[in-house]
Tab-separated table of C-alpha atoms in Angstrom:
chain	number	residue	atom	x	y	z
A	205	MET	CA	-83.863	56.168	-4.049
A	206	SER	CA	-85.662	52.997	-5.002
A	207	GLY	CA	-85.211	49.756	-3.076
A	208	LEU	CA	-83.396	48.208	-6.026
A	209	LYS	CA	-80.817	50.998	-6.170
A	210	ARG	CA	-80.238	50.788	-2.409
A	211	SER	CA	-79.643	47.036	-2.685
A	212	LEU	CA	-77.174	47.490	-5.509
A	213	MET	CA	-75.331	50.236	-3.633
A	214	PHE	CA	-75.140	48.047	-0.503
A	215	MET	CA	-73.718	45.117	-2.477
A	216	PHE	CA	-71.139	47.375	-4.139
A	217	VAL	CA	-69.920	48.695	-0.780
A	218	LEU	CA	-69.785	45.163	0.638
A	219	VAL	CA	-67.661	43.889	-2.270
A	220	PHE	CA	-65.327	46.874	-1.981
A	221	LEU	CA	-64.778	46.307	1.736
A	222	THR	CA	-64.120	42.574	1.175
A	223	ILE	CA	-61.490	43.295	-1.453
A	224	ALA	CA	-59.823	45.862	0.801
A	225	LEU	CA	-59.709	43.463	3.737
A	226	VAL	CA	-58.242	40.668	1.620
A	227	ALA	CA	-55.612	43.021	0.278
A	228	CYS	CA	-54.686	44.150	3.790
A	229	GLY	CA	-54.569	40.537	4.926
A	230	SER	CA	-52.294	39.633	2.041
A	231	ASP	CA	-49.956	42.507	2.932
A	232	ASP	CA	-49.890	41.360	6.560
A	233	ALA	CA	-49.206	37.765	5.491
A	234	THR	CA	-46.468	38.885	3.165
A	235	GLU	CA	-44.936	40.954	5.910
A	236	THR	CA	-45.189	38.030	8.362
A	237	ILE	CA	-43.518	35.613	5.902
A	238	SER	CA	-40.767	38.103	5.209
A	239	GLU	CA	-40.043	38.471	8.921
A	240	ALA	CA	-39.944	34.678	9.310
A	241	GLU	CA	-37.560	34.377	6.402
A	242	VAL	CA	-35.302	37.012	7.898
A	243	GLU	CA	-35.326	35.286	11.283
A	244	ALA	CA	-34.547	31.913	9.663
A	245	GLU	CA	-31.701	33.407	7.677
A	246	GLU	CA	-30.274	35.042	10.803
A	247	LYS	CA	-30.549	31.737	12.638
A	248	THR	CA	-28.722	29.931	9.829
A	249	GLU	CA	-25.954	32.492	9.903
A	250	GLU	CA	-25.629	32.022	13.663
A	251	VAL	CA	-25.369	28.238	13.265
A	252	VAL	CA	-22.748	28.570	10.528
A	253	GLU	CA	-20.799	31.043	12.630
A	254	GLU	CA	-20.963	28.751	15.655
A	255	LYS	CA	-19.732	25.830	13.523
A	256	GLU	CA	-16.868	27.890	12.171
A	257	ASN	CA	-15.986	28.953	15.705
A	258	ASP	CA	-16.136	25.331	16.851
A	259	GLU	CA	-13.848	24.253	14.047
A	260	ALA	CA	-11.479	27.112	14.756
A	261	SER	CA	-11.342	26.198	18.436
A	262	GLY	CA	-10.601	22.549	17.610
A	263	SER	CA	-13.758	21.140	19.163
A	264	THR	CA	-14.760	19.213	16.033
A	265	GLU	CA	-14.317	15.489	16.611
A	266	LEU	CA	-13.026	12.739	14.368
A	267	THR	CA	-13.699	9.020	14.632
A	268	ILE	CA	-10.491	7.092	14.031
A	269	THR	CA	-10.648	3.365	13.322
A	270	HIS	CA	-7.406	1.523	14.014
A	271	ASP	CA	-6.103	-2.020	14.462
A	272	LEU	CA	-7.051	-2.217	18.133
A	273	GLY	CA	-10.418	-0.472	18.049
A	274	GLU	CA	-11.997	2.923	17.484
A	275	ALA	CA	-11.481	6.306	19.107
A	276	VAL	CA	-13.286	9.637	18.980
A	277	VAL	CA	-10.693	12.398	19.165
A	278	PRO	CA	-10.924	16.182	18.973
A	279	LYS	CA	-9.294	18.024	16.143
A	280	ASN	CA	-6.113	19.802	17.204
A	281	PRO	CA	-5.844	18.117	20.623
A	282	GLU	CA	-3.561	20.130	22.892
A	283	LYS	CA	-2.370	17.448	25.309
A	284	VAL	CA	-0.853	14.611	23.283
A	285	VAL	CA	1.166	11.667	24.619
A	286	VAL	CA	3.158	9.674	22.043
A	287	PHE	CA	4.616	6.165	22.381
A	288	ASP	CA	5.965	5.791	18.851
A	289	MET	CA	9.112	7.554	17.699
A	290	GLY	CA	8.003	7.413	14.058
A	291	VAL	CA	4.812	9.267	14.982
A	292	LEU	CA	6.879	11.764	16.968
A	293	ASP	CA	9.074	12.242	13.881
A	294	THR	CA	6.007	12.895	11.710
A	295	LEU	CA	4.371	15.285	14.161
A	296	ASP	CA	7.632	17.194	14.511
A	297	THR	CA	7.924	17.473	10.721
A	298	LEU	CA	4.325	18.697	10.492
A	299	GLY	CA	4.975	21.331	13.153
A	300	VAL	CA	2.800	19.712	15.842
A	301	ASP	CA	3.961	19.758	19.461
A	302	VAL	CA	3.350	17.032	22.029
A	303	MET	CA	3.074	16.970	25.809
A	304	ALA	CA	4.820	13.757	26.815
A	305	LEU	CA	6.759	10.766	25.486
A	306	PRO	CA	9.228	8.074	26.640
A	307	GLN	CA	12.226	10.396	26.860
A	308	GLU	CA	14.967	7.797	27.230
A	309	ASN	CA	14.168	6.408	23.777
A	310	VAL	CA	14.421	9.697	21.882
A	311	PRO	CA	16.971	9.685	19.008
A	312	ASP	CA	19.489	12.491	18.628
A	313	TYR	CA	17.732	14.261	15.752
A	314	LEU	CA	14.671	14.697	17.998
A	315	GLU	CA	16.777	15.623	20.996
A	316	LYS	CA	14.692	18.647	21.973
A	317	TYR	CA	12.036	16.259	23.277
A	318	LYS	CA	14.439	15.185	26.013
A	319	GLY	CA	14.200	18.681	27.484
A	320	GLU	CA	12.262	19.999	30.461
A	321	ASP	CA	9.528	21.402	28.222
A	322	TYR	CA	8.277	17.833	27.821
A	323	GLN	CA	7.146	15.253	30.345
A	324	ASN	CA	8.407	11.693	30.585
A	325	ALA	CA	5.681	9.106	29.978
A	326	GLY	CA	7.650	5.981	30.914
A	327	THR	CA	9.277	3.708	28.330
A	328	LEU	CA	8.165	2.438	24.937
A	329	PHE	CA	7.188	-0.872	26.536
A	330	GLU	CA	6.094	0.304	29.995
A	331	PRO	CA	3.995	3.490	30.166
A	332	ASP	CA	3.920	5.378	33.469
A	333	PHE	CA	0.157	5.127	33.959
A	334	GLU	CA	0.051	7.266	37.083
A	335	ALA	CA	1.993	10.099	35.493
A	336	ILE	CA	-0.084	9.940	32.309
A	337	TYR	CA	-3.331	9.976	34.286
A	338	GLY	CA	-2.181	13.157	36.031
A	339	MET	CA	-1.468	14.815	32.676
A	340	GLU	CA	-5.143	14.530	31.638
A	341	PRO	CA	-4.226	14.028	27.966
A	342	ASP	CA	-6.614	14.617	25.069
A	343	LEU	CA	-5.013	11.907	22.926
A	344	ILE	CA	-2.557	9.022	23.322
A	345	ILE	CA	-0.819	7.453	20.313
A	346	ILE	CA	0.875	4.047	20.520
A	347	SER	CA	2.331	1.373	18.255
A	348	GLY	CA	3.467	-2.222	18.603
A	349	ARG	CA	5.856	-1.818	21.519
A	350	ALA	CA	3.146	-0.369	23.790
A	351	SER	CA	0.230	-2.364	22.366
A	352	GLU	CA	-0.217	-4.489	25.498
A	353	ALA	CA	-0.985	-1.305	27.445
A	354	TYR	CA	-3.737	-0.232	25.038
A	355	GLU	CA	-6.763	-1.047	27.205
A	356	GLU	CA	-5.424	0.720	30.275
A	357	LEU	CA	-4.274	3.752	28.321
A	358	ASN	CA	-7.619	3.939	26.523
A	359	GLU	CA	-9.319	4.282	29.906
A	360	ILE	CA	-7.255	7.400	30.578
A	361	ALA	CA	-7.825	9.103	27.208
A	362	PRO	CA	-8.747	8.247	23.596
A	363	THR	CA	-5.901	6.033	22.386
A	364	ILE	CA	-5.095	5.145	18.796
A	365	PHE	CA	-2.732	2.463	17.502
A	366	MET	CA	-0.557	3.762	14.684
A	367	GLY	CA	1.954	1.079	13.821
A	368	VAL	CA	3.134	0.567	10.250
A	369	ASP	CA	1.864	-2.495	8.420
A	370	THR	CA	5.180	-3.848	7.167
A	371	THR	CA	3.453	-6.104	4.632
A	372	ASN	CA	2.190	-2.949	2.912
A	373	TYR	CA	4.701	-0.459	4.219
A	374	VAL	CA	4.416	2.569	1.967
A	375	GLU	CA	0.618	2.644	1.806
A	376	SER	CA	0.380	2.110	5.566
A	377	PHE	CA	2.927	4.866	6.180
A	378	LYS	CA	1.000	7.289	3.971
A	379	GLU	CA	-2.280	6.395	5.678
A	380	ASN	CA	-0.783	7.112	9.105
A	381	VAL	CA	0.609	10.462	7.993
A	382	THR	CA	-2.726	11.401	6.436
A	383	THR	CA	-4.606	10.484	9.617
A	384	LEU	CA	-2.289	12.624	11.728
A	385	ALA	CA	-2.660	15.460	9.228
A	386	ASP	CA	-6.464	15.232	9.500
A	387	ILE	CA	-6.376	15.289	13.293
A	388	PHE	CA	-4.058	18.296	13.468
A	389	GLU	CA	-5.292	20.020	10.287
A	390	LYS	CA	-1.934	19.830	8.530
A	391	GLU	CA	-3.256	18.381	5.277
A	392	ASP	CA	-1.366	20.729	2.945
A	393	VAL	CA	2.115	20.180	4.356
A	394	ALA	CA	1.477	16.423	4.722
A	395	SER	CA	0.380	16.112	1.087
A	396	GLU	CA	3.502	17.932	-0.041
A	397	LYS	CA	5.808	15.723	2.036
A	398	ILE	CA	4.093	12.529	0.912
A	399	ALA	CA	4.343	13.566	-2.742
A	400	GLU	CA	8.088	14.192	-2.353
A	401	ILE	CA	8.637	10.775	-0.779
A	402	GLU	CA	6.501	9.012	-3.390
A	403	GLN	CA	8.610	10.576	-6.135
A	404	SER	CA	11.863	9.577	-4.449
A	405	ILE	CA	10.613	5.989	-4.059
A	406	ASP	CA	9.573	5.860	-7.715
A	407	ASP	CA	13.031	7.124	-8.706
A	408	LEU	CA	14.762	4.554	-6.491
A	409	TYR	CA	12.587	1.718	-7.777
A	410	ALA	CA	13.340	2.693	-11.369
A	411	THR	CA	17.083	2.808	-10.670
A	412	ALA	CA	17.162	-0.466	-8.733
A	413	THR	CA	15.181	-2.383	-11.341
A	414	ALA	CA	17.147	-0.903	-14.235
A	415	LYS	CA	20.408	-1.957	-12.568
A	416	GLU	CA	18.877	-5.312	-11.654
A	417	ALA	CA	20.323	-4.719	-8.197
A	418	SER	CA	20.022	-7.722	-5.892
A	419	GLY	CA	20.720	-7.825	-2.203
A	420	LEU	CA	20.338	-9.319	1.232
A	421	LEU	CA	19.320	-7.363	4.329
A	422	ILE	CA	20.543	-8.527	7.704
A	423	MET	CA	20.425	-7.238	11.254
A	424	ALA	CA	23.543	-7.430	13.388
A	425	ASN	CA	22.800	-7.673	17.101
A	426	ASP	CA	25.922	-7.670	19.235
A	427	GLY	CA	27.498	-10.594	17.403
A	428	ASP	CA	24.314	-12.363	16.271
A	429	ILE	CA	22.822	-11.979	12.803
A	430	SER	CA	19.375	-12.467	11.269
A	431	ALA	CA	18.000	-11.989	7.761
A	432	TYR	CA	14.873	-10.216	6.493
A	433	GLY	CA	13.222	-10.767	3.125
A	434	PRO	CA	10.135	-9.605	1.192
A	435	GLY	CA	7.013	-8.986	3.291
A	436	SER	CA	9.035	-8.719	6.474
A	437	ARG	CA	9.698	-5.916	8.924
A	438	PHE	CA	12.252	-4.407	6.542
A	439	GLY	CA	10.766	-5.907	3.396
A	440	LEU	CA	10.181	-2.512	1.786
A	441	LEU	CA	13.780	-2.751	0.556
A	442	HIS	CA	12.502	-5.358	-1.889
A	443	ASP	CA	8.750	-4.709	-2.036
A	444	ASP	CA	8.874	-0.943	-2.568
A	445	PHE	CA	12.470	0.057	-3.289
A	446	GLY	CA	12.967	-2.513	-6.053
A	447	VAL	CA	16.047	-4.400	-4.788
A	448	THR	CA	15.741	-8.043	-5.877
A	449	PRO	CA	16.090	-10.427	-2.911
A	450	THR	CA	18.880	-12.985	-3.135
A	451	ASP	CA	16.655	-15.371	-1.176
A	452	GLU	CA	12.868	-15.369	-1.671
A	453	THR	CA	12.286	-17.951	1.057
A	454	ILE	CA	13.461	-16.075	4.168
A	455	GLU	CA	11.120	-16.681	7.087
A	456	VAL	CA	8.947	-13.673	7.888
A	457	SER	CA	9.466	-12.933	11.577
A	458	ASN	CA	9.646	-9.791	13.669
A	459	HIS	CA	13.138	-10.758	14.767
A	460	GLY	CA	14.160	-12.111	11.386
A	461	GLN	CA	15.436	-15.519	10.399
A	462	ASN	CA	18.532	-16.598	12.310
A	463	ILE	CA	21.389	-17.183	9.895
A	464	SER	CA	25.062	-18.056	9.881
A	465	PHE	CA	27.966	-16.387	8.141
A	466	GLU	CA	28.165	-19.451	5.915
A	467	TYR	CA	24.640	-18.573	4.745
A	468	ILE	CA	25.854	-15.143	3.650
A	469	VAL	CA	28.732	-16.732	1.764
A	470	GLU	CA	26.327	-19.172	0.143
A	471	GLN	CA	23.990	-16.386	-0.959
A	472	ASP	CA	26.930	-14.241	-2.110
A	473	PRO	CA	24.781	-11.083	-2.455
A	474	GLU	CA	25.654	-8.248	-4.803
A	475	TYR	CA	24.655	-5.817	-2.067
A	476	LEU	CA	24.655	-6.608	1.644
A	477	PHE	CA	22.493	-4.190	3.654
A	478	VAL	CA	23.208	-4.125	7.385
A	479	ILE	CA	21.179	-2.693	10.281
A	480	ASP	CA	23.245	-2.509	13.467
A	481	ARG	CA	20.756	-2.957	16.325
A	482	ALA	CA	23.518	-2.723	18.915
A	483	ALA	CA	24.151	0.837	17.774
A	484	VAL	CA	20.799	1.928	19.218
A	485	VAL	CA	20.135	-0.495	22.086
A	486	GLY	CA	23.714	-1.061	23.235
A	487	GLY	CA	26.205	-3.882	22.857
A	488	GLU	CA	29.866	-4.766	22.917
A	489	THR	CA	30.296	-5.637	19.250
A	490	SER	CA	29.508	-3.221	16.419
A	491	GLY	CA	27.751	-4.260	13.249
A	492	GLN	CA	30.907	-3.781	11.194
A	493	GLN	CA	32.964	-5.901	13.588
A	494	THR	CA	30.310	-8.600	13.415
A	495	ILE	CA	29.923	-8.633	9.650
A	496	GLU	CA	33.344	-8.049	8.162
A	497	ASN	CA	34.951	-11.311	9.253
A	498	GLU	CA	37.071	-13.644	7.158
A	499	LEU	CA	34.069	-15.500	5.759
A	500	VAL	CA	32.105	-12.442	4.649
A	501	GLN	CA	35.269	-10.950	3.166
A	502	THR	CA	35.075	-13.654	0.484
A	503	THR	CA	31.697	-12.410	-0.788
A	504	ARG	CA	31.076	-10.245	-3.826
A	505	ALA	CA	29.496	-7.515	-1.674
A	506	TYR	CA	32.645	-7.105	0.399
A	507	GLU	CA	35.081	-7.376	-2.507
A	508	GLU	CA	33.176	-4.775	-4.549
A	509	GLY	CA	32.619	-2.405	-1.634
A	510	LYS	CA	28.866	-2.948	-1.640
A	511	ILE	CA	28.181	-3.535	2.036
A	512	VAL	CA	25.707	-0.787	2.919
A	513	TYR	CA	25.356	0.092	6.598
A	514	LEU	CA	21.879	1.523	7.105
A	515	ASP	CA	21.068	4.018	9.854
A	516	ALA	CA	19.579	1.890	12.641
A	517	VAL	CA	17.673	4.861	14.070
A	518	ASN	CA	15.743	5.382	10.842
A	519	TRP	CA	15.091	1.700	10.220
A	520	TYR	CA	14.610	0.420	13.763
A	521	ILE	CA	13.548	3.325	16.011
A	522	THR	CA	11.741	6.018	13.996
A	523	SER	CA	10.658	3.860	11.065
A	524	GLY	CA	7.381	5.173	9.645
A	525	GLY	CA	8.195	8.821	10.343
A	526	LEU	CA	8.275	11.393	7.568
A	527	THR	CA	11.930	12.257	8.099
A	528	ALA	CA	12.992	8.656	8.702
A	529	VAL	CA	11.316	7.261	5.571
A	530	SER	CA	12.746	10.038	3.448
A	531	GLU	CA	16.242	9.220	4.725
A	532	MET	CA	15.701	5.469	4.328
A	533	VAL	CA	15.035	6.014	0.629
A	534	GLN	CA	18.094	8.248	0.349
A	535	GLU	CA	20.356	5.714	2.087
A	536	VAL	CA	19.454	2.916	-0.310
A	537	SER	CA	19.624	5.251	-3.312
A	538	VAL	CA	23.182	6.265	-2.416
A	539	GLY	CA	24.104	2.681	-1.540
A	540	ILE	CA	23.283	1.281	-4.982
A	541	GLU	CA	24.676	4.136	-7.073
């Protein structure tokens, strides 16, 4: 074989071997990439599974911003202490249990919470800090009555303020319910309940405005009386329920504007709505005894049988709760029929 042929043969073999090696390398690379992809996919599945397990176990946290600060709380907290009867009402309606509460303030329709299955956390105004500390709660919920204890309670466990903004009652109420539903993963039932209440409020507003119903809301407190108007603690009667106020200038105050019986006669309301505080906090004189005196008996509301005694528990104790708000709407609806 000539030198030229040997050179050509050598080059041919060299090219063949190079191609074969590249092909083998490509196969190895492909195999390596495939293995990496598989491992990455498996890792992703593990992460997703861990997240789902975390969510199922309630370890996912939520950041709640409220009027007194901010709190990071776990979803579905197991040990919950409540200092607001409206919140207790809502949680009970949503099917969420609590650990402790001020038991002496519990209304009759939530009577089970007075039982031995629940711990006493003090009073609405004075929490039992030592007892609460020993409970090691996951979450504490308060409102206005316990607001002064916020800082100390927040040192024990994440504490959120959940009072109702009475200047924007319905929206504030819905926001509170939605927040509780998010924490305890009860969004579906909460949405359904809120929708029912919204419809009932719309119906009441339509009825009240169509009738051009006007009224005055007063609180009777063991012989004393005070009035509440738009934008006040009980202003939703006018702001959201559609009852026209007989007096637009009533002072907005937590305890209402002090009034006389002569004032009621002067206003001569079509409807007189009465909340009897003594019925829930104690007193010697009932709301009816206080109101239906000789002066008030000369008013249109008395003569036409339009004095409406509202349930003080719903309006004064558990206001802002799902059950309470629903019944508040119903009371006014029946009262103006």
